[in-house]
Amino acid sequence: MDQTVDEPTFGRDGAIPRRRRPFLSPLNQRRWQNFKANRRGYWSLWLFLVLFVLSLFAEIIANDRPILVSYKGELLTPVFVNYPEEKFGGFLARTDYTDPFIQDEIKANGWMVWPPIRYSYRTVNKEVPTTAPSKPAFMFDSREELCARYAGGIDDPNCHWSNFNWLGTDDQARDVLARTIYGFRISVLFGLILTIASAVIGVTAGAIQGYFGGWTDLIFQRVIEIWSSIPVLYILLIMAAVLPPGFWVLLGIMLIFSWVGFVGIVRAEFLRARNFEYVNAARALGVSNRTIMFRHLLPNAMVATLTFLPFILNGSITTLTSLDFLGFGLPPGSASLGELILQGKNNLQAPWLGFSGFIVISIMLSLLIFIGEATRDAFDPRKTFG
């Protein structure tokens, strides 16, 4: 029986073109298919990425400064650059673009492009319709009520939908919607940085323990047991009360304790795999311990670690929210979801404060949990090799 063989196709120069290597290996392709099979986790990943990417552009979405200004033939970017007021005929060191004088001066000599929300997380609404905390804009009966504090009333140029507080204001007349956008970003960034830094330290410590074993493992394990028995929350409260508040200070304090969670998983994987045949063969060939640990053993150990990452990220965000709620977190005035929930507790007559913070945190943590479940399914050996 004749067998037909596909002849290779040649390029213009007569050479056989190289086949393009796939972006993912066959094993990782199966893992990605398993991840996509979990529809809830798959769509949660995309939704979380969309929300996170949008929050990275918070200054363009919610800001009290225009994105772009054309003034006397010159293009300015106030959202990125702090221009002195003297540039527009004033005398202050910083320009207040909500000032009617500045607005009239710019409109007479050019134009402005504002963000969809004309408030930053720290902007105080001077024309708030009622006493702060003011209820959301959709709860008012008419546009006249929303614009009652503006000089021109409903005909005032600033009586615009982008100037309305759609989720209300807090007790300092700051826009809740803007604060939730900035608060979401700072919570996710804090959790990501803390999780990555904890993973680097915890994976390294677990790898050293599991690979060398013996006295190294014994001494490290005793130290970690003592370290884990320390009441973390009380230590965090004491250190946060003594040290000056700040993003990096709080991150460093929490990093002291958060890395311990990764050690046990990586240690167990290295203890299991350090006497495998390919490891002994690498030793016999003279391969260094560092190369064996981080090039041959670590990829196998990271399978279990990756499934653990979303849950560690969840815990980091929850801890930050708890500290902010207790008043030991970020500096006062920062965009904080925990501080927003605290305001909801202190202002029971303004339920939109507590509901806004609770809903944002619930959605964020739920998406991360769903992503973690899908990641666990993707790296499950029974589904990958079954």
CSV table of C-alpha atoms in Angstrom, one decimal, residues 83-331:
chain,number,residue,atom,x,y,z
A,83,TYR,CA,1.3,74.0,37.5
A,84,PRO,CA,1.5,77.2,39.7
A,85,GLU,CA,-1.5,79.4,39.6
A,86,GLU,CA,0.5,82.3,38.3
A,87,LYS,CA,0.5,80.5,34.9
A,88,PHE,CA,-3.2,81.3,34.7
A,89,GLY,CA,-3.0,84.8,36.2
A,90,GLY,CA,-3.2,83.9,39.9
A,91,PHE,CA,-0.6,84.0,42.7
A,92,LEU,CA,-0.9,80.7,44.5
A,93,ALA,CA,1.8,77.9,44.4
A,94,ARG,CA,-0.8,75.3,43.3
A,95,THR,CA,-3.7,75.8,40.9
A,96,ASP,CA,-7.2,74.9,42.0
A,97,TYR,CA,-9.0,74.1,38.8
A,98,THR,CA,-12.4,74.0,40.5
A,99,ASP,CA,-12.0,77.8,41.2
A,100,PRO,CA,-14.5,79.7,38.9
A,101,PHE,CA,-11.8,82.4,38.2
A,102,ILE,CA,-9.3,79.7,36.9
A,103,GLN,CA,-12.1,78.0,34.9
A,104,ASP,CA,-13.2,81.3,33.3
A,105,GLU,CA,-9.6,82.2,32.5
A,106,ILE,CA,-8.9,78.9,30.8
A,107,LYS,CA,-12.2,78.8,28.9
A,108,ALA,CA,-11.5,82.3,27.6
A,109,ASN,CA,-8.1,81.3,26.2
A,110,GLY,CA,-8.6,77.6,25.4
A,111,TRP,CA,-10.4,74.5,26.7
A,112,MET,CA,-10.2,71.7,29.3
A,113,VAL,CA,-10.8,67.9,29.2
A,114,TRP,CA,-12.0,66.7,32.6
A,115,PRO,CA,-12.0,63.1,33.9
A,116,PRO,CA,-15.3,61.3,34.2
A,117,ILE,CA,-15.3,61.9,38.0
A,118,ARG,CA,-14.0,65.3,39.0
A,119,TYR,CA,-12.9,64.3,42.4
A,120,SER,CA,-9.8,62.7,43.8
A,121,TYR,CA,-9.8,60.6,46.9
A,122,ARG,CA,-8.8,63.6,49.0
A,123,THR,CA,-11.0,66.2,47.3
A,124,VAL,CA,-13.6,68.0,49.5
A,125,ASN,CA,-16.8,68.8,47.7
A,126,LYS,CA,-17.5,72.5,48.7
A,127,GLU,CA,-20.9,72.4,46.9
A,128,VAL,CA,-22.2,69.3,48.6
A,129,PRO,CA,-26.0,69.4,48.5
A,130,THR,CA,-26.5,68.5,52.2
A,131,THR,CA,-24.4,68.3,55.3
A,132,ALA,CA,-21.7,65.6,55.1
A,133,PRO,CA,-22.0,62.7,54.8
A,134,SER,CA,-24.3,63.5,51.8
A,135,LYS,CA,-26.4,60.8,50.3
A,136,PRO,CA,-25.8,59.4,46.8
A,137,ALA,CA,-26.9,61.6,43.8
A,138,PHE,CA,-29.5,59.1,42.6
A,139,MET,CA,-31.3,59.4,45.9
A,140,PHE,CA,-32.1,63.1,45.3
A,141,ASP,CA,-35.5,63.9,43.8
A,142,SER,CA,-34.4,66.6,41.3
A,143,ARG,CA,-31.4,68.2,39.7
A,144,GLU,CA,-32.3,71.4,41.5
A,145,GLU,CA,-31.5,69.8,44.8
A,146,LEU,CA,-28.1,68.5,43.6
A,147,CYS,CA,-27.2,72.0,42.3
A,148,ALA,CA,-28.6,74.1,45.2
A,149,ARG,CA,-25.1,75.1,46.5
A,150,TYR,CA,-23.7,76.2,43.1
A,151,ALA,CA,-23.7,80.0,42.5
A,152,GLY,CA,-25.7,79.7,39.3
A,153,GLY,CA,-27.9,76.9,40.5
A,154,ILE,CA,-29.0,74.5,37.8
A,155,ASP,CA,-27.5,76.7,35.1
A,156,ASP,CA,-24.1,76.8,36.7
A,157,PRO,CA,-21.4,75.3,34.4
A,158,ASN,CA,-20.2,73.1,37.2
A,159,CYS,CA,-23.7,71.6,37.7
A,160,HIS,CA,-22.6,68.6,35.6
A,161,TRP,CA,-23.1,64.9,36.1
A,162,SER,CA,-19.3,64.4,36.6
A,163,ASN,CA,-19.5,66.7,39.6
A,164,PHE,CA,-22.3,64.7,41.3
A,165,ASN,CA,-21.4,62.3,44.1
A,166,TRP,CA,-23.0,59.1,42.7
A,167,LEU,CA,-22.1,57.0,45.8
A,168,GLY,CA,-22.5,60.0,48.2
A,169,THR,CA,-19.8,61.6,50.3
A,170,ASP,CA,-18.1,60.6,53.6
A,171,ASP,CA,-18.2,62.6,56.8
A,172,GLN,CA,-15.5,65.0,55.4
A,173,ALA,CA,-17.5,65.6,52.1
A,174,ARG,CA,-15.1,63.5,50.0
A,175,ASP,CA,-16.5,61.5,47.1
A,176,VAL,CA,-17.0,57.9,48.0
A,177,LEU,CA,-16.8,56.6,44.5
A,178,ALA,CA,-13.4,58.1,44.0
A,179,ARG,CA,-12.2,56.8,47.3
A,180,THR,CA,-13.3,53.3,46.4
A,181,ILE,CA,-11.5,53.3,43.1
A,182,TYR,CA,-8.2,54.5,44.8
A,183,GLY,CA,-8.8,52.2,47.8
A,184,PHE,CA,-9.2,49.2,45.5
A,185,ARG,CA,-5.9,50.0,43.8
A,186,ILE,CA,-3.9,50.5,46.9
A,187,SER,CA,-5.4,47.3,48.5
A,188,VAL,CA,-4.5,45.1,45.5
A,189,LEU,CA,-1.1,46.7,45.1
A,190,PHE,CA,-0.3,46.2,48.8
A,191,GLY,CA,-1.5,42.6,48.6
A,192,LEU,CA,0.5,41.8,45.5
A,193,ILE,CA,3.7,43.3,46.7
A,194,LEU,CA,3.4,41.7,50.1
A,195,THR,CA,2.5,38.3,48.6
A,196,ILE,CA,5.4,38.4,46.1
A,197,ALA,CA,7.9,39.5,48.7
A,198,SER,CA,6.6,36.8,51.2
A,199,ALA,CA,6.8,34.2,48.5
A,200,VAL,CA,10.5,35.0,47.7
A,201,ILE,CA,11.6,34.8,51.3
A,202,GLY,CA,9.4,31.9,52.2
A,203,VAL,CA,10.2,29.8,49.2
A,204,THR,CA,14.0,30.4,49.7
A,205,ALA,CA,13.8,29.4,53.4
A,206,GLY,CA,11.7,26.3,52.6
A,207,ALA,CA,14.0,25.3,49.8
A,208,ILE,CA,17.1,25.5,52.1
A,209,GLN,CA,15.4,23.6,54.8
A,210,GLY,CA,14.1,20.8,52.6
A,211,TYR,CA,17.2,20.4,50.4
A,212,PHE,CA,19.8,20.2,53.1
A,213,GLY,CA,17.8,18.6,55.9
A,214,GLY,CA,19.6,17.4,59.0
A,215,TRP,CA,20.6,20.1,61.5
A,216,THR,CA,19.8,22.9,59.0
A,217,ASP,CA,16.2,21.7,58.8
A,218,LEU,CA,16.0,21.1,62.6
A,219,ILE,CA,17.2,24.5,63.6
A,220,PHE,CA,15.2,26.4,61.0
A,221,GLN,CA,12.0,24.5,61.9
A,222,ARG,CA,12.4,25.3,65.6
A,223,VAL,CA,12.9,29.0,64.9
A,224,ILE,CA,9.8,29.0,62.6
A,225,GLU,CA,7.7,27.2,65.3
A,226,ILE,CA,8.7,29.9,67.8
A,227,TRP,CA,8.1,32.6,65.3
A,228,SER,CA,4.7,31.2,64.4
A,229,SER,CA,3.6,31.1,68.0
A,230,ILE,CA,3.9,34.9,68.4
A,231,PRO,CA,0.5,36.6,68.4
A,232,VAL,CA,0.8,38.4,65.1
A,233,LEU,CA,-2.1,40.8,65.4
A,234,TYR,CA,-0.9,42.2,68.7
A,235,ILE,CA,2.6,42.7,67.5
A,236,LEU,CA,1.3,44.4,64.4
A,237,LEU,CA,-0.8,46.8,66.5
A,238,ILE,CA,2.1,47.6,68.8
A,239,MET,CA,4.6,48.2,66.0
A,240,ALA,CA,2.1,50.2,63.9
A,241,ALA,CA,1.4,52.4,66.9
A,242,VAL,CA,5.1,53.1,67.6
A,243,LEU,CA,6.3,53.5,64.0
A,244,PRO,CA,5.2,56.4,61.8
A,245,PRO,CA,2.3,55.3,59.6
A,246,GLY,CA,3.1,54.7,55.9
A,247,PHE,CA,2.6,52.3,53.0
A,248,TRP,CA,6.1,50.9,53.1
A,249,VAL,CA,6.4,50.8,56.9
A,250,LEU,CA,3.2,48.8,57.2
A,251,LEU,CA,4.4,46.5,54.3
A,252,GLY,CA,7.6,45.9,56.1
A,253,ILE,CA,5.9,45.1,59.4
A,254,MET,CA,3.6,42.6,57.8
A,255,LEU,CA,6.4,41.0,55.8
A,256,ILE,CA,8.1,40.0,59.0
A,257,PHE,CA,5.4,37.5,59.7
A,258,SER,CA,3.7,36.7,56.4
A,259,TRP,CA,6.6,34.7,54.7
A,260,VAL,CA,6.2,31.8,57.2
A,261,GLY,CA,3.1,30.5,55.4
A,262,PHE,CA,5.1,29.5,52.3
A,263,VAL,CA,7.9,27.6,54.2
A,264,GLY,CA,6.0,24.4,55.0
A,265,ILE,CA,4.8,23.7,51.5
A,266,VAL,CA,8.1,24.3,49.8
A,267,ARG,CA,10.0,22.4,52.5
A,268,ALA,CA,7.8,19.3,52.1
A,269,GLU,CA,8.2,19.3,48.3
A,270,PHE,CA,12.0,19.6,48.6
A,271,LEU,CA,12.2,16.9,51.3
A,272,ARG,CA,10.2,14.6,49.0
A,273,ALA,CA,12.2,15.2,45.9
A,274,ARG,CA,15.8,15.7,47.1
A,275,ASN,CA,16.6,12.0,46.8
A,276,PHE,CA,15.0,11.4,43.4
A,277,GLU,CA,17.2,9.8,40.7
A,278,TYR,CA,17.6,12.9,38.6
A,279,VAL,CA,18.8,14.9,41.6
A,280,ASN,CA,21.4,12.2,42.5
A,281,ALA,CA,22.4,12.1,38.8
A,282,ALA,CA,22.9,15.9,38.9
A,283,ARG,CA,25.0,15.7,42.0
A,284,ALA,CA,27.1,12.9,40.4
A,285,LEU,CA,27.7,15.2,37.4
A,286,GLY,CA,29.0,17.9,39.7
A,287,VAL,CA,26.1,20.3,39.4
A,288,SER,CA,26.1,22.8,42.2
A,289,ASN,CA,23.5,22.7,45.0
A,290,ARG,CA,22.2,26.1,44.0
A,291,THR,CA,21.5,25.0,40.4
A,292,ILE,CA,19.8,21.8,41.6
A,293,MET,CA,17.6,23.7,44.1
A,294,PHE,CA,16.4,26.5,41.9
A,295,ARG,CA,16.5,25.0,38.4
A,296,HIS,CA,15.5,21.4,38.9
A,297,LEU,CA,13.6,21.2,42.2
A,298,LEU,CA,12.0,24.6,42.5
A,299,PRO,CA,9.7,24.3,39.4
A,300,ASN,CA,8.2,21.1,40.9
A,301,ALA,CA,7.7,22.8,44.3
A,302,MET,CA,6.1,25.9,42.7
A,303,VAL,CA,3.2,23.9,41.6
A,304,ALA,CA,1.9,23.6,45.1
A,305,THR,CA,3.0,27.2,45.9
A,306,LEU,CA,1.1,28.8,43.0
A,307,THR,CA,-2.2,27.2,44.1
A,308,PHE,CA,-1.6,28.9,47.5
A,309,LEU,CA,-0.8,32.4,46.2
A,310,PRO,CA,-4.4,33.7,45.7
A,311,PHE,CA,-5.3,32.8,49.2
A,312,ILE,CA,-2.2,34.5,50.6
A,313,LEU,CA,-3.2,37.5,48.6
A,314,ASN,CA,-6.6,37.4,50.1
A,315,GLY,CA,-5.2,37.3,53.6
A,316,SER,CA,-2.9,40.2,52.9
A,317,ILE,CA,-5.8,42.4,51.7
A,318,THR,CA,-7.9,41.4,54.6
A,319,THR,CA,-5.2,42.2,57.1
A,320,LEU,CA,-4.7,45.7,55.6
A,321,THR,CA,-8.4,46.3,55.7
A,322,SER,CA,-8.6,45.2,59.4
A,323,LEU,CA,-5.7,47.4,60.4
A,324,ASP,CA,-7.2,50.4,58.6
A,325,PHE,CA,-10.5,49.7,60.3
A,326,LEU,CA,-8.8,49.7,63.7
A,327,GLY,CA,-6.9,52.9,62.9
A,328,PHE,CA,-3.4,51.3,62.7
A,329,GLY,CA,-3.1,51.1,59.0
A,330,LEU,CA,-2.3,53.6,56.3
A,331,PRO,CA,-1.8,57.3,57.2
